């Protein structure tokens, strides 16, 4: 009998719990394994979600992992564990703290789920994806970061706010790193196939681009404690389902670049065809000179953080 699909979610905070819940509600896979620091909390959430799956008439069973060995047989592993930035903590402090967390879980994945496709969501996203790739030693096809789908969804929302029509029909495209230097691409954005450049003037589009870049921070400021998780979690499950269903659809994801857009050995967000093998293909689009410059700046900001890790001898294999 063919085995059912299994997805492990590492981290049972807001993001991890919501990802697991959506997978259970959609019946996206047979098993969801929740791996958290506190087994009782993971178990309580797993029971709650399994019971919700029954209410939703879905077959998905959610379980709590007692240890890393419970990741065995995972088709997909999602890393959501990450410490929040606390008062007095510098950006670099957070970088090292989360890099340590991702390193630790990446090594567990390498040992216990060596065939899995890894999706990283912990921030700073592009650097954490880089760390997961280096520490698992997996091919780049099997280590992806989630950000572009979320950033595109945010851009689509702000376009809808401006137009007041077309909700659900807006296809936005965002490239580059997940942060202030992300590159929203109005040129590749449409409403039911109509280019937004035909529907909005350049000032309106500029405002949408600024709002998209600030989309995460806006929610952080409103919540006062913690960051967004509904749209991020939904965006992550889009990637998981593309893998499990082998859709070969194109989504913007963070991936190690290999002669893509003129860059290599650095992670950034680009359009990727996702299927059963993970990133089946990177799609190289023709960018305008201004878009090329913005993408270059975005790559440079990720490179700076990666260089900080190398300078501190963070990687055991410290030859770059
Ligand atoms: N990629 C994106 O677009 C995106 C969007 C939103 C949030 N995020 C990131 O996702 C991550 C999780 O967000 P959240 O809202 O779930 O946060 P949260 O605070 O609700 O949960 C964090 C989780 O990480 C675990 N954790 C914290 N420190 C740990 C440590 N030292 N070792 C092991 N586990 C540890 C916690 O136990 C908890 O399960 C954060 O890094 C956040 O910045 C990314």
CSV table of C-alpha atoms and ligand atoms in Angstrom, one decimal:
chain,number,residue,atom,x,y,z
A,1,UNK,CA,0.0,0.0,0.0
A,2,UNK,CA,1.3,3.5,-0.9
A,3,UNK,CA,2.3,5.5,2.2
A,4,UNK,CA,0.5,8.7,2.9
A,5,UNK,CA,2.2,12.0,2.7
A,6,UNK,CA,3.9,13.4,5.8
A,7,UNK,CA,4.7,17.0,6.6
A,8,UNK,CA,6.7,18.0,9.7
A,9,UNK,CA,6.4,21.5,11.1
A,10,UNK,CA,9.2,22.6,13.4
A,11,UNK,CA,8.1,25.3,15.8
A,12,UNK,CA,4.7,25.4,17.4
A,13,UNK,CA,4.3,29.2,17.7
A,14,UNK,CA,1.8,31.3,15.8
A,15,UNK,CA,3.2,30.5,12.4
A,16,UNK,CA,3.9,26.8,12.8
A,17,UNK,CA,0.6,26.1,14.5
A,18,UNK,CA,-1.3,28.0,11.7
A,19,UNK,CA,0.5,26.1,8.9
A,20,UNK,CA,-0.3,22.8,10.6
A,21,UNK,CA,-3.9,23.8,11.1
A,22,UNK,CA,-4.4,24.8,7.4
A,23,UNK,CA,-2.8,21.6,6.2
A,24,UNK,CA,-5.2,19.6,8.5
A,25,UNK,CA,-8.2,21.6,7.4
A,26,UNK,CA,-7.3,21.1,3.7
A,27,UNK,CA,-6.5,17.4,4.2
A,28,UNK,CA,-3.3,18.3,2.3
A,29,UNK,CA,-1.4,15.2,3.6
A,30,UNK,CA,-2.0,12.1,5.7
A,31,UNK,CA,0.2,13.1,8.7
A,32,UNK,CA,1.3,16.4,10.2
A,33,UNK,CA,4.1,16.1,12.8
A,34,UNK,CA,4.5,19.0,15.1
A,35,UNK,CA,8.0,19.4,16.6
A,36,UNK,CA,8.2,21.9,19.3
A,37,UNK,CA,10.5,22.7,22.3
A,38,UNK,CA,7.7,21.8,24.7
A,39,UNK,CA,6.2,18.3,24.1
A,40,UNK,CA,3.0,18.9,26.1
A,41,UNK,CA,2.2,22.1,24.2
A,42,UNK,CA,2.9,20.3,20.9
A,43,UNK,CA,0.7,17.4,21.9
A,44,UNK,CA,-2.1,19.6,23.1
A,45,UNK,CA,-2.1,21.5,19.8
A,46,UNK,CA,-1.9,18.3,17.8
A,47,UNK,CA,-4.9,16.8,19.6
A,48,UNK,CA,-6.9,19.9,19.1
A,49,UNK,CA,-6.1,20.0,15.3
A,50,UNK,CA,-6.7,16.3,14.8
A,51,UNK,CA,-10.1,16.8,16.4
A,52,UNK,CA,-10.7,19.8,14.2
A,53,UNK,CA,-9.8,17.6,11.1
A,54,UNK,CA,-12.5,15.2,12.2
A,55,UNK,CA,-15.0,18.1,12.4
A,56,UNK,CA,-13.9,19.1,8.9
A,57,UNK,CA,-14.3,15.5,7.7
A,58,UNK,CA,-10.7,15.4,6.8
A,59,UNK,CA,-8.3,12.4,7.0
A,60,UNK,CA,-5.3,14.3,8.3
A,61,UNK,CA,-3.8,13.2,11.6
A,62,UNK,CA,-1.7,15.6,13.6
A,63,UNK,CA,0.8,14.3,16.1
A,64,UNK,CA,3.5,15.7,18.4
A,65,UNK,CA,7.1,14.6,17.9
A,66,UNK,CA,8.8,13.2,21.0
A,67,UNK,CA,12.2,13.7,19.4
A,68,UNK,CA,13.9,14.3,16.0
A,69,UNK,CA,13.4,10.6,15.0
A,70,UNK,CA,9.7,11.3,14.6
A,71,UNK,CA,10.6,13.4,11.5
A,72,UNK,CA,11.5,10.1,9.7
A,73,UNK,CA,9.6,9.6,6.5
A,74,UNK,CA,8.7,13.3,6.1
A,75,UNK,CA,8.1,14.4,2.5
A,76,UNK,CA,8.3,18.1,3.6
A,77,UNK,CA,9.8,19.7,6.7
A,78,UNK,CA,9.0,23.3,7.5
A,79,UNK,CA,11.3,25.3,9.8
A,80,UNK,CA,9.3,28.0,11.6
A,81,UNK,CA,11.3,28.1,14.9
A,82,UNK,CA,12.8,31.4,15.6
A,83,UNK,CA,13.5,33.8,18.4
A,84,UNK,CA,11.8,37.2,18.3
A,85,UNK,CA,14.0,40.4,18.5
A,86,UNK,CA,14.0,41.6,22.1
A,87,UNK,CA,14.8,45.1,23.5
A,88,UNK,CA,18.6,45.7,23.4
A,89,UNK,CA,19.1,43.0,20.8
A,90,UNK,CA,20.9,44.1,17.7
A,91,UNK,CA,20.0,42.8,14.2
A,92,UNK,CA,23.2,40.8,14.2
A,93,UNK,CA,22.4,39.3,17.7
A,94,UNK,CA,19.1,38.0,16.2
A,95,UNK,CA,20.9,36.8,13.1
A,96,UNK,CA,23.2,34.6,15.1
A,97,UNK,CA,20.5,33.4,17.5
A,98,UNK,CA,18.2,32.3,14.7
A,99,UNK,CA,21.1,30.9,12.6
A,100,UNK,CA,21.9,28.7,15.6
A,101,UNK,CA,18.3,27.4,15.8
A,102,UNK,CA,18.1,26.7,12.1
A,103,UNK,CA,21.5,25.1,12.1
A,104,UNK,CA,20.5,22.7,14.8
A,105,UNK,CA,17.2,21.7,13.1
A,106,UNK,CA,18.9,21.5,9.7
A,107,UNK,CA,21.3,18.9,11.1
A,108,UNK,CA,18.4,16.9,12.6
A,109,UNK,CA,16.6,17.0,9.2
A,110,UNK,CA,19.8,15.8,7.5
A,111,UNK,CA,20.0,12.8,9.9
A,112,UNK,CA,16.3,11.9,10.2
A,113,UNK,CA,14.6,13.1,7.1
A,114,UNK,CA,17.3,13.0,4.5
A,115,UNK,CA,14.9,12.8,1.5
A,116,UNK,CA,12.7,15.7,2.6
A,117,UNK,CA,12.1,19.0,0.9
A,118,UNK,CA,12.8,21.8,3.4
A,119,UNK,CA,10.9,25.0,3.5
A,120,UNK,CA,12.4,27.7,5.7
A,121,UNK,CA,10.3,30.6,7.0
A,122,UNK,CA,12.4,31.8,10.0
A,123,UNK,CA,13.8,35.3,9.7
A,124,UNK,CA,16.0,36.8,8.3
A,125,UNK,CA,14.5,34.5,5.7
A,126,UNK,CA,17.1,34.5,2.9
A,127,UNK,CA,20.0,34.0,5.2
A,128,UNK,CA,18.2,31.3,7.2
A,129,UNK,CA,17.5,29.5,3.9
A,130,UNK,CA,21.2,29.7,3.1
A,131,UNK,CA,22.1,28.2,6.6
A,132,UNK,CA,19.6,25.4,6.1
A,133,UNK,CA,21.1,24.6,2.7
A,134,UNK,CA,24.7,24.6,3.9
A,135,UNK,CA,23.9,22.5,7.1
A,136,UNK,CA,21.7,19.9,5.4
A,137,UNK,CA,24.0,19.6,2.4
A,138,UNK,CA,20.9,19.0,0.3
A,139,UNK,CA,20.8,20.1,-3.3
A,140,UNK,CA,19.3,23.6,-3.9
A,141,UNK,CA,16.2,22.1,-5.3
A,142,UNK,CA,15.3,20.7,-1.9
A,143,UNK,CA,15.8,23.8,0.3
A,144,UNK,CA,13.4,26.7,-0.3
A,145,UNK,CA,12.4,29.8,1.6
A,146,UNK,CA,8.9,31.2,1.8
A,147,UNK,CA,8.5,34.9,1.2
A,148,UNK,CA,7.6,35.8,-2.4
A,149,UNK,CA,4.2,34.3,-2.3
A,150,UNK,CA,3.4,36.3,0.9
A,151,UNK,CA,4.9,39.5,-0.5
A,152,UNK,CA,2.9,39.0,-3.7
A,153,UNK,CA,-0.3,38.4,-1.7
A,154,UNK,CA,0.3,41.6,0.2
A,155,UNK,CA,0.9,43.5,-3.0
A,156,UNK,CA,-2.4,42.0,-4.5
A,157,UNK,CA,-4.2,43.2,-1.4
A,158,UNK,CA,-2.9,46.8,-1.7
A,159,UNK,CA,-3.8,46.8,-5.4
A,160,UNK,CA,-7.4,45.7,-4.5
A,161,UNK,CA,-7.5,48.5,-1.8
A,162,UNK,CA,-6.7,51.0,-4.5
A,163,UNK,CA,-9.0,49.6,-7.3
A,164,UNK,CA,-11.8,48.4,-5.1
A,165,UNK,CA,-12.4,45.5,-7.6
A,166,UNK,CA,-10.6,42.4,-8.8
A,167,UNK,CA,-10.1,40.7,-5.4
A,168,UNK,CA,-8.9,37.1,-6.0
A,169,UNK,CA,-8.0,37.9,-9.7
A,170,UNK,CA,-4.8,39.9,-9.0
A,171,UNK,CA,-1.6,38.2,-9.8
A,172,UNK,CA,1.3,40.2,-8.4
A,173,UNK,CA,5.0,39.4,-8.6
A,174,UNK,CA,7.7,40.2,-6.0
A,175,UNK,CA,11.4,39.2,-6.3
A,176,UNK,CA,14.5,39.6,-4.2
A,177,UNK,CA,15.1,39.2,-0.5
A,178,UNK,CA,12.3,39.3,2.2
A,179,UNK,CA,12.8,42.7,3.7
A,180,UNK,CA,13.1,46.3,3.0
A,181,UNK,CA,15.0,45.6,-0.2
A,182,UNK,CA,12.3,43.3,-1.8
A,183,UNK,CA,11.6,44.0,-5.4
A,184,UNK,CA,7.8,44.3,-6.3
A,185,UNK,CA,7.4,44.0,-10.0
A,186,UNK,CA,4.4,46.0,-11.4
A,187,UNK,CA,5.6,45.1,-14.9
A,188,UNK,CA,4.7,41.4,-14.2
A,189,UNK,CA,1.4,42.2,-12.3
A,190,UNK,CA,-2.1,41.9,-13.7
A,191,UNK,CA,-5.8,42.0,-12.7
A,192,UNK,CA,-7.6,39.2,-14.6
A,193,UNK,CA,-4.9,39.5,-17.2
A,194,UNK,CA,-5.0,43.3,-17.5
A,195,UNK,CA,-1.6,44.9,-16.7
A,196,UNK,CA,-1.9,47.1,-13.6
A,197,UNK,CA,0.1,49.8,-15.6
A,198,UNK,CA,-3.1,50.1,-17.7
A,199,UNK,CA,-5.3,50.5,-14.6
A,200,UNK,CA,-3.3,52.7,-12.2
A,201,UNK,CA,-0.9,55.7,-12.7
A,202,UNK,CA,2.7,55.6,-11.6
A,203,UNK,CA,2.1,57.5,-8.4
A,204,UNK,CA,-0.6,55.0,-7.3
A,205,UNK,CA,1.7,52.1,-8.3
A,206,UNK,CA,4.6,53.7,-6.3
A,207,UNK,CA,2.3,53.9,-3.2
A,208,UNK,CA,1.4,50.2,-3.6
A,209,UNK,CA,5.1,49.2,-3.9
A,210,UNK,CA,5.9,51.2,-0.7
A,211,UNK,CA,3.0,49.6,1.2
A,212,UNK,CA,4.1,46.1,0.0
A,213,UNK,CA,7.6,46.6,1.3
A,214,UNK,CA,6.2,47.8,4.6
A,215,UNK,CA,3.4,45.2,4.8
A,216,UNK,CA,5.0,43.0,7.5
A,217,UNK,CA,6.1,46.0,9.7
A,218,UNK,CA,2.6,47.5,9.5
A,219,UNK,CA,1.1,44.4,11.0
A,220,UNK,CA,3.9,44.1,13.6
A,221,UNK,CA,3.1,47.7,14.8
A,222,UNK,CA,-0.6,47.0,15.0
A,223,UNK,CA,-0.2,43.8,16.9
A,224,UNK,CA,2.3,45.2,19.3
A,225,UNK,CA,3.6,41.8,20.1
A,226,UNK,CA,4.6,39.3,17.4
A,227,UNK,CA,4.3,39.3,13.6
A,228,UNK,CA,1.8,38.3,11.0
A,229,UNK,CA,1.0,34.6,10.6
A,230,UNK,CA,-2.3,34.0,8.7
A,231,UNK,CA,-1.1,35.1,5.3
A,232,UNK,CA,2.5,33.8,5.9
A,233,UNK,CA,1.1,30.4,6.9
A,234,UNK,CA,-1.4,30.2,4.0
A,235,UNK,CA,1.5,31.1,1.6
A,236,UNK,CA,3.6,28.3,3.0
A,237,UNK,CA,0.9,25.8,2.5
A,238,UNK,CA,0.6,26.9,-1.1
A,239,UNK,CA,4.3,25.7,-1.5
A,240,UNK,CA,3.6,22.5,0.4
A,241,UNK,CA,0.7,21.6,-1.7
A,242,UNK,CA,2.5,22.4,-4.9
A,243,UNK,CA,5.2,19.8,-3.8
A,244,UNK,CA,2.7,17.2,-2.6
A,245,UNK,CA,0.5,17.5,-5.7
A,246,UNK,CA,3.4,17.9,-8.1
A,247,UNK,CA,1.7,20.9,-9.7
A,248,UNK,CA,4.7,22.3,-11.5
A,249,UNK,CA,3.2,25.8,-10.9
A,250,UNK,CA,5.4,28.9,-10.7
A,251,UNK,CA,5.8,30.7,-7.3
A,252,UNK,CA,8.3,33.2,-6.1
A,253,UNK,CA,10.5,31.5,-3.6
A,254,UNK,CA,13.9,32.0,-2.0
A,255,UNK,CA,16.5,29.6,-3.5
A,256,UNK,CA,20.2,29.4,-3.8
A,257,UNK,CA,21.1,31.1,-7.1
A,258,UNK,CA,23.2,29.3,-9.6
A,259,UNK,CA,23.9,31.6,-12.6
A,260,UNK,CA,20.4,33.0,-12.2
A,261,UNK,CA,20.0,36.7,-12.9
A,262,UNK,CA,23.8,36.9,-12.9
A,263,UNK,CA,24.3,35.6,-9.4
A,264,UNK,CA,25.6,32.5,-7.7
A,265,UNK,CA,26.1,31.1,-4.2
A,266,UNK,CA,23.6,33.5,-2.6
A,267,UNK,CA,19.9,33.0,-1.7
A,268,UNK,CA,17.3,35.4,-3.1
A,269,UNK,CA,13.6,35.3,-4.1
A,270,UNK,CA,13.0,34.4,-7.8
A,271,UNK,CA,10.2,32.7,-9.7
A,272,UNK,CA,10.5,28.9,-9.3
A,273,UNK,CA,8.5,26.0,-10.8
A,274,UNK,CA,7.6,23.8,-7.8
A,275,UNK,CA,6.8,20.1,-8.1
A,276,UNK,CA,7.4,16.8,-6.5
A,277,UNK,CA,11.2,17.3,-6.5
A,278,UNK,CA,11.0,20.8,-4.9
A,279,UNK,CA,12.3,23.6,-7.2
A,280,UNK,CA,12.1,21.8,-10.5
A,281,UNK,CA,13.3,24.9,-12.4
A,282,UNK,CA,14.2,28.6,-11.8
A,283,UNK,CA,12.5,30.9,-14.3
A,284,UNK,CA,14.7,33.7,-15.5
A,285,UNK,CA,12.7,36.8,-16.6
A,286,UNK,CA,14.0,39.8,-18.5
A,287,UNK,CA,14.3,42.6,-16.0
A,288,UNK,CA,14.4,46.3,-16.8
A,289,UNK,CA,17.6,48.2,-15.8
A,290,UNK,CA,15.9,49.7,-12.7
A,291,UNK,CA,14.6,46.3,-11.6
A,292,UNK,CA,18.1,44.8,-12.1
A,293,UNK,CA,19.6,47.5,-9.9
A,294,UNK,CA,17.0,46.9,-7.1
A,295,UNK,CA,17.5,43.1,-7.3
A,296,UNK,CA,21.3,43.7,-7.1
A,297,UNK,CA,20.8,45.8,-3.9
A,298,UNK,CA,18.5,43.2,-2.5
A,299,UNK,CA,21.1,40.4,-3.1
A,300,UNK,CA,23.8,42.6,-1.6
A,301,UNK,CA,21.9,43.0,1.6
A,302,UNK,CA,21.6,39.3,2.0
A,303,UNK,CA,25.2,38.8,1.1
A,304,UNK,CA,26.2,41.2,3.9
A,305,UNK,CA,24.5,39.1,6.5
A,306,UNK,CA,25.9,35.8,5.1
A,307,UNK,CA,29.4,37.5,5.2
A,308,UNK,CA,28.8,38.3,8.9
A,309,UNK,CA,28.2,34.6,9.6
A,310,UNK,CA,31.4,33.6,7.6
A,311,UNK,CA,33.5,36.2,9.4
A,312,UNK,CA,32.4,34.7,12.8
A,313,UNK,CA,33.3,31.2,11.5
A,314,UNK,CA,29.7,30.2,11.9
A,315,UNK,CA,29.9,27.4,9.3
A,316,UNK,CA,32.1,24.4,10.2
A,317,UNK,CA,33.1,24.1,6.6
A,318,UNK,CA,34.3,27.6,6.4
A,319,UNK,CA,35.5,27.8,2.8
A,320,UNK,CA,33.2,29.8,0.8
B,1,LIG,N1,9.1,34.2,5.9
B,1,LIG,C1,8.1,35.0,6.2
B,1,LIG,O1,7.5,35.6,5.4
B,1,LIG,C2,7.7,35.2,7.7
B,1,LIG,C3,6.5,35.8,8.0
B,1,LIG,C4,6.2,35.9,9.4
B,1,LIG,C5,7.1,35.4,10.3
B,1,LIG,N2,8.3,34.9,10.0
B,1,LIG,C6,9.2,34.3,10.9
B,1,LIG,O2,8.7,33.0,11.4
B,1,LIG,C7,9.3,32.7,12.6
B,1,LIG,C8,8.2,32.2,13.6
B,1,LIG,O3,7.2,33.2,13.8
B,1,LIG,P1,6.0,33.0,14.8
B,1,LIG,O4,5.0,34.1,14.6
B,1,LIG,O5,5.6,31.6,14.8
B,1,LIG,O6,6.8,33.3,16.2
B,1,LIG,P2,6.4,32.7,17.6
B,1,LIG,O7,7.2,33.5,18.6
B,1,LIG,O8,4.9,32.6,17.8
B,1,LIG,O9,7.0,31.2,17.6
B,1,LIG,C9,8.3,31.0,17.5
B,1,LIG,C10,8.6,29.5,17.7
B,1,LIG,O10,10.0,29.3,17.7
B,1,LIG,C11,10.4,28.5,18.8
B,1,LIG,N3,11.7,28.9,19.3
B,1,LIG,C12,12.0,30.2,19.8
B,1,LIG,N4,13.3,30.1,20.3
B,1,LIG,C13,13.8,28.9,20.1
B,1,LIG,C14,15.0,28.2,20.3
B,1,LIG,N5,16.0,28.8,20.9
B,1,LIG,N6,15.1,26.9,20.0
B,1,LIG,C15,14.0,26.2,19.4
B,1,LIG,N7,12.9,26.8,19.2
B,1,LIG,C16,12.7,28.1,19.5
B,1,LIG,C17,9.3,28.8,19.8
B,1,LIG,O11,9.2,27.7,20.8
B,1,LIG,C18,8.1,28.9,19.0
B,1,LIG,O12,7.6,27.6,18.7
B,1,LIG,C19,10.0,34.0,13.1
B,1,LIG,O13,11.4,33.9,12.8
B,1,LIG,C20,9.4,35.1,12.2
B,1,LIG,O14,10.2,36.2,12.1
B,1,LIG,C21,8.6,34.8,8.7
